[in-house]
């Protein structure tokens, strides 16, 4: 399974194995940028640069993500 972060579309693409078409688009957050797999390969973390959040995807069934806020971006 492949994932591709797309900051212009604010989400992640899931292409087929041959990468000839997009099977699914998963909205994550503004400025989706980095993709990081958990050590046990069950979760995929997506950094959303423009909103200061991290989306958490289930790496197997690609469920809609949860969001973690970056505490450094909170306003006092």
Coordinates of N, CA, C and O in Angstrom, one line a residue:
X1 N 0.8 -1.2 0.0 CA 0.0 0.0 0.0 C 0.9 1.2 0.0 O 1.9 1.3 0.7
X2 N 0.5 2.2 -0.8 CA 1.3 3.5 -0.9 C 0.4 4.6 -0.4 O -0.8 4.6 -0.5
X3 N 1.1 5.7 0.1 CA 0.5 6.9 0.4 C 1.3 8.1 -0.1 O 2.5 8.0 -0.2
X4 N 0.6 9.1 -0.5 CA 1.3 10.3 -1.1 C 0.7 11.6 -0.5 O -0.5 11.8 -0.6
X5 N 1.5 12.4 0.3 CA 0.9 13.6 0.9 C 0.8 14.7 -0.2 O 1.7 14.8 -1.1
X6 N -0.2 15.4 -0.2 CA -0.5 16.5 -1.2 C -0.9 17.7 -0.5 O -2.0 17.9 0.0
X7 N 0.1 18.7 -0.3 CA -0.2 19.9 0.4 C -1.2 20.8 -0.3 O -1.8 21.7 0.3
X8 N -1.2 20.7 -1.6 CA -2.2 21.5 -2.4 C -3.6 21.1 -2.3 O -4.5 21.9 -2.3
X9 N -3.8 19.8 -2.1 CA -5.2 19.2 -1.9 C -5.5 19.0 -0.4 O -6.6 18.6 -0.1
X10 N -4.5 19.3 0.5 CA -4.8 19.2 1.9 C -5.2 17.8 2.4 O -6.1 17.6 3.1
X11 N -4.4 16.8 1.9 CA -4.7 15.4 2.2 C -3.7 14.4 1.7 O -2.6 14.8 1.3
X12 N -4.1 13.2 1.7 CA -3.3 12.1 1.3 C -4.0 11.3 0.2 O -5.2 11.1 0.3
X13 N -3.2 10.9 -0.8 CA -3.7 10.1 -1.9 C -3.3 8.7 -1.6 O -2.2 8.4 -1.1
X14 N -4.1 7.7 -2.0 CA -3.8 6.3 -1.9 C -3.9 5.8 -3.3 O -4.9 5.5 -3.9
X15 N -2.7 5.6 -4.0 CA -2.7 5.1 -5.4 C -2.8 3.6 -5.3 O -2.5 2.9 -4.3
X16 N -3.2 3.0 -6.5 CA -3.1 1.5 -6.6 C -1.7 1.1 -6.6 O -0.8 1.9 -6.7
X17 N -1.5 -0.2 -6.5 CA -0.1 -0.8 -6.5 C 0.8 -0.4 -7.6 O 2.0 -0.3 -7.5
X18 N 0.2 -0.3 -8.8 CA 0.9 0.1 -10.0 C 1.1 1.6 -10.1 O 1.8 2.1 -11.0
X19 N 0.5 2.3 -9.2 CA 0.5 3.8 -9.2 C 0.0 4.4 -10.5 O 0.5 5.4 -11.0
X20 N -1.0 3.8 -11.1 CA -1.5 4.3 -12.3 C -2.8 5.1 -12.1 O -3.3 5.8 -13.0
X21 N -3.4 5.0 -10.9 CA -4.6 5.8 -10.6 C -4.7 6.0 -9.1 O -4.2 5.2 -8.3
X22 N -5.5 7.0 -8.7 CA -5.7 7.2 -7.3 C -6.9 6.4 -6.9 O -8.0 6.6 -7.5
X23 N -6.8 5.6 -5.9 CA -7.9 4.8 -5.4 C -8.8 5.6 -4.4 O -10.0 5.4 -4.4
X24 N -8.1 6.4 -3.6 CA -8.9 7.2 -2.6 C -8.1 8.4 -2.2 O -6.9 8.4 -2.3
X25 N -8.8 9.5 -1.9 CA -8.2 10.7 -1.3 C -8.7 10.8 0.1 O -9.9 10.7 0.3
X26 N -7.8 11.1 1.0 CA -8.2 11.2 2.4 C -7.9 12.6 2.9 O -6.7 13.0 3.0
X27 N -8.9 13.4 3.2 CA -8.6 14.8 3.7 C -8.0 14.7 5.1 O -8.5 13.9 5.9
X28 N -6.9 15.4 5.3 CA -6.2 15.4 6.6 C -6.2 16.8 7.2 O -6.6 16.9 8.4
X29 N -5.7 17.8 6.5 CA -5.6 19.1 7.0 C -4.8 20.0 6.1 O -4.2 19.5 5.1
X30 N -4.8 21.3 6.3 CA -4.2 22.2 5.4 C -2.7 22.0 5.4 O -2.0 22.0 6.4
X31 N -2.1 21.9 4.2 CA -0.7 21.8 4.0 C -0.1 20.4 4.4 O 1.0 20.3 4.9
X32 N -0.9 19.3 4.1 CA -0.4 18.0 4.3 C 1.0 17.8 3.7 O 1.2 18.2 2.6
X33 N 1.9 17.4 4.5 CA 3.3 17.4 4.0 C 4.1 16.1 4.3 O 4.4 15.4 3.4
X34 N 4.4 15.9 5.6 CA 5.2 14.7 5.9 C 4.4 13.5 6.3 O 3.3 13.6 6.8
X35 N 4.9 12.3 5.9 CA 4.3 11.0 6.2 C 5.2 10.2 7.1 O 6.4 10.0 6.7
X36 N 4.8 9.8 8.3 CA 5.6 9.0 9.2 C 4.8 7.8 9.7 O 3.7 7.9 10.2
X37 N 5.4 6.6 9.5 CA 4.7 5.4 9.9 C 5.1 5.1 11.4 O 6.3 5.2 11.7
X38 N 4.2 4.6 12.2 CA 4.5 4.2 13.6 C 5.4 3.0 13.6 O 5.5 2.3 12.6
X39 N 6.1 2.8 14.6 CA 7.0 1.6 14.7 C 6.4 0.3 14.4 O 7.0 -0.6 13.9
X40 N 5.1 0.1 14.9 CA 4.4 -1.1 14.7 C 3.7 -1.1 13.3 O 3.0 -2.1 13.0
X41 N 3.8 -0.1 12.5 CA 3.2 0.0 11.2 C 1.7 0.0 11.2 O 1.1 -0.4 10.2
X42 N 1.1 0.4 12.3 CA -0.4 0.4 12.3 C -1.0 1.8 12.1 O -2.2 1.9 11.8
X43 N -0.2 2.8 12.4 CA -0.7 4.2 12.2 C 0.2 5.0 11.3 O 1.5 4.8 11.3
X44 N -0.4 5.9 10.5 CA 0.4 6.8 9.7 C 0.1 8.2 10.2 O -1.1 8.6 10.3
X45 N 1.2 8.9 10.5 CA 1.1 10.3 10.9 C 1.3 11.2 9.8 O 2.3 11.1 9.1
X46 N 0.5 12.2 9.6 CA 0.6 13.2 8.5 C 0.7 14.6 9.1 O -0.2 15.0 9.9
X47 N 1.8 15.3 8.9 CA 2.0 16.6 9.4 C 1.3 17.6 8.4 O 1.4 17.5 7.2
X48 N 0.5 18.5 9.0 CA -0.3 19.5 8.3 C 0.3 20.8 8.6 O 0.0 21.5 9.6
X49 N 1.3 21.2 7.8 CA 2.1 22.4 8.1 C 1.3 23.7 8.3 O 1.6 24.5 9.1
X50 N 0.3 23.9 7.5 CA -0.4 25.2 7.5 C -1.4 25.4 8.6 O -1.8 26.5 8.9
X51 N -1.7 24.3 9.3 CA -2.6 24.5 10.5 C -2.0 24.0 11.8 O -2.7 24.1 12.8
X52 N -0.8 23.5 11.7 CA -0.1 23.1 13.0 C -0.7 21.9 13.6 O -0.8 21.8 14.9
X53 N -1.2 20.9 12.8 CA -1.8 19.7 13.4 C -1.1 18.5 12.8 O -0.3 18.6 11.8
X54 N -1.3 17.3 13.4 CA -0.9 16.0 12.9 C -2.1 15.2 12.8 O -2.9 15.0 13.8
X55 N -2.3 14.6 11.6 CA -3.4 13.7 11.4 C -2.9 12.3 11.7 O -1.8 11.9 11.3
X56 N -3.8 11.4 12.3 CA -3.4 10.0 12.5 C -4.4 9.1 11.8 O -5.6 9.1 12.0
X57 N -3.8 8.4 10.8 CA -4.6 7.4 10.0 C -4.4 6.0 10.5 O -3.3 5.7 10.9
X58 N -5.4 5.2 10.4 CA -5.2 3.7 10.6 C -4.5 3.3 9.3 O -5.1 3.4 8.2
X59 N -3.3 2.7 9.4 CA -2.6 2.4 8.2 C -3.2 1.2 7.4 O -2.9 1.1 6.2
X60 N -4.0 0.4 8.0 CA -4.6 -0.7 7.3 C -5.9 -0.4 6.6 O -6.1 -0.8 5.5
X61 N -6.8 0.2 7.4 CA -8.2 0.4 6.8 C -8.4 1.8 6.3 O -9.5 2.2 5.9
X62 N -7.4 2.7 6.5 CA -7.4 4.1 6.1 C -8.7 4.9 6.6 O -9.3 5.6 5.9
X63 N -9.0 4.6 7.8 CA -10.1 5.3 8.5 C -9.8 6.8 8.5 O -8.7 7.2 8.5
X64 N -10.9 7.6 8.6 CA -10.8 9.0 8.7 C -9.9 9.4 9.9 O -10.0 8.8 10.9
X65 N -9.0 10.4 9.7 CA -8.0 10.6 10.7 C -8.5 11.3 11.9 O -9.5 12.0 12.0
X66 N -7.7 11.1 13.0 CA -7.8 11.9 14.2 C -6.8 13.1 14.1 O -5.9 12.9 13.3
X67 N -6.9 14.1 14.8 CA -6.0 15.2 14.7 C -5.4 15.5 16.1 O -6.0 15.4 17.1
X68 N -4.1 15.8 16.0 CA -3.3 16.2 17.2 C -2.9 17.6 17.0 O -2.3 17.9 15.9
X69 N -3.1 18.5 17.9 CA -2.7 19.9 17.8 C -1.2 20.0 18.2 O -0.8 19.3 19.1
X70 N -0.5 20.9 17.6 CA 0.8 21.3 17.9 C 0.7 22.3 19.0 O 0.3 23.4 18.8
X71 N 1.1 22.0 20.3 CA 1.0 22.9 21.4 C 1.8 24.2 21.2 O 1.5 25.2 21.7
X72 N 2.8 24.1 20.3 CA 3.7 25.3 20.1 C 2.9 26.4 19.3 O 3.3 27.5 19.3
X73 N 1.8 26.0 18.6 CA 1.1 26.9 17.8 C -0.1 27.5 18.5 O -0.8 28.3 17.9
X74 N -0.4 27.1 19.7 CA -1.5 27.6 20.4 C -1.3 29.1 20.8 O -0.2 29.5 21.2
X75 N -2.3 29.9 20.8 CA -2.2 31.3 21.2 C -2.5 31.4 22.7 O -3.4 30.7 23.2
X76 N -1.7 32.2 23.4 CA -1.9 32.3 24.9 C -3.2 33.0 25.2 O -3.8 33.7 24.5

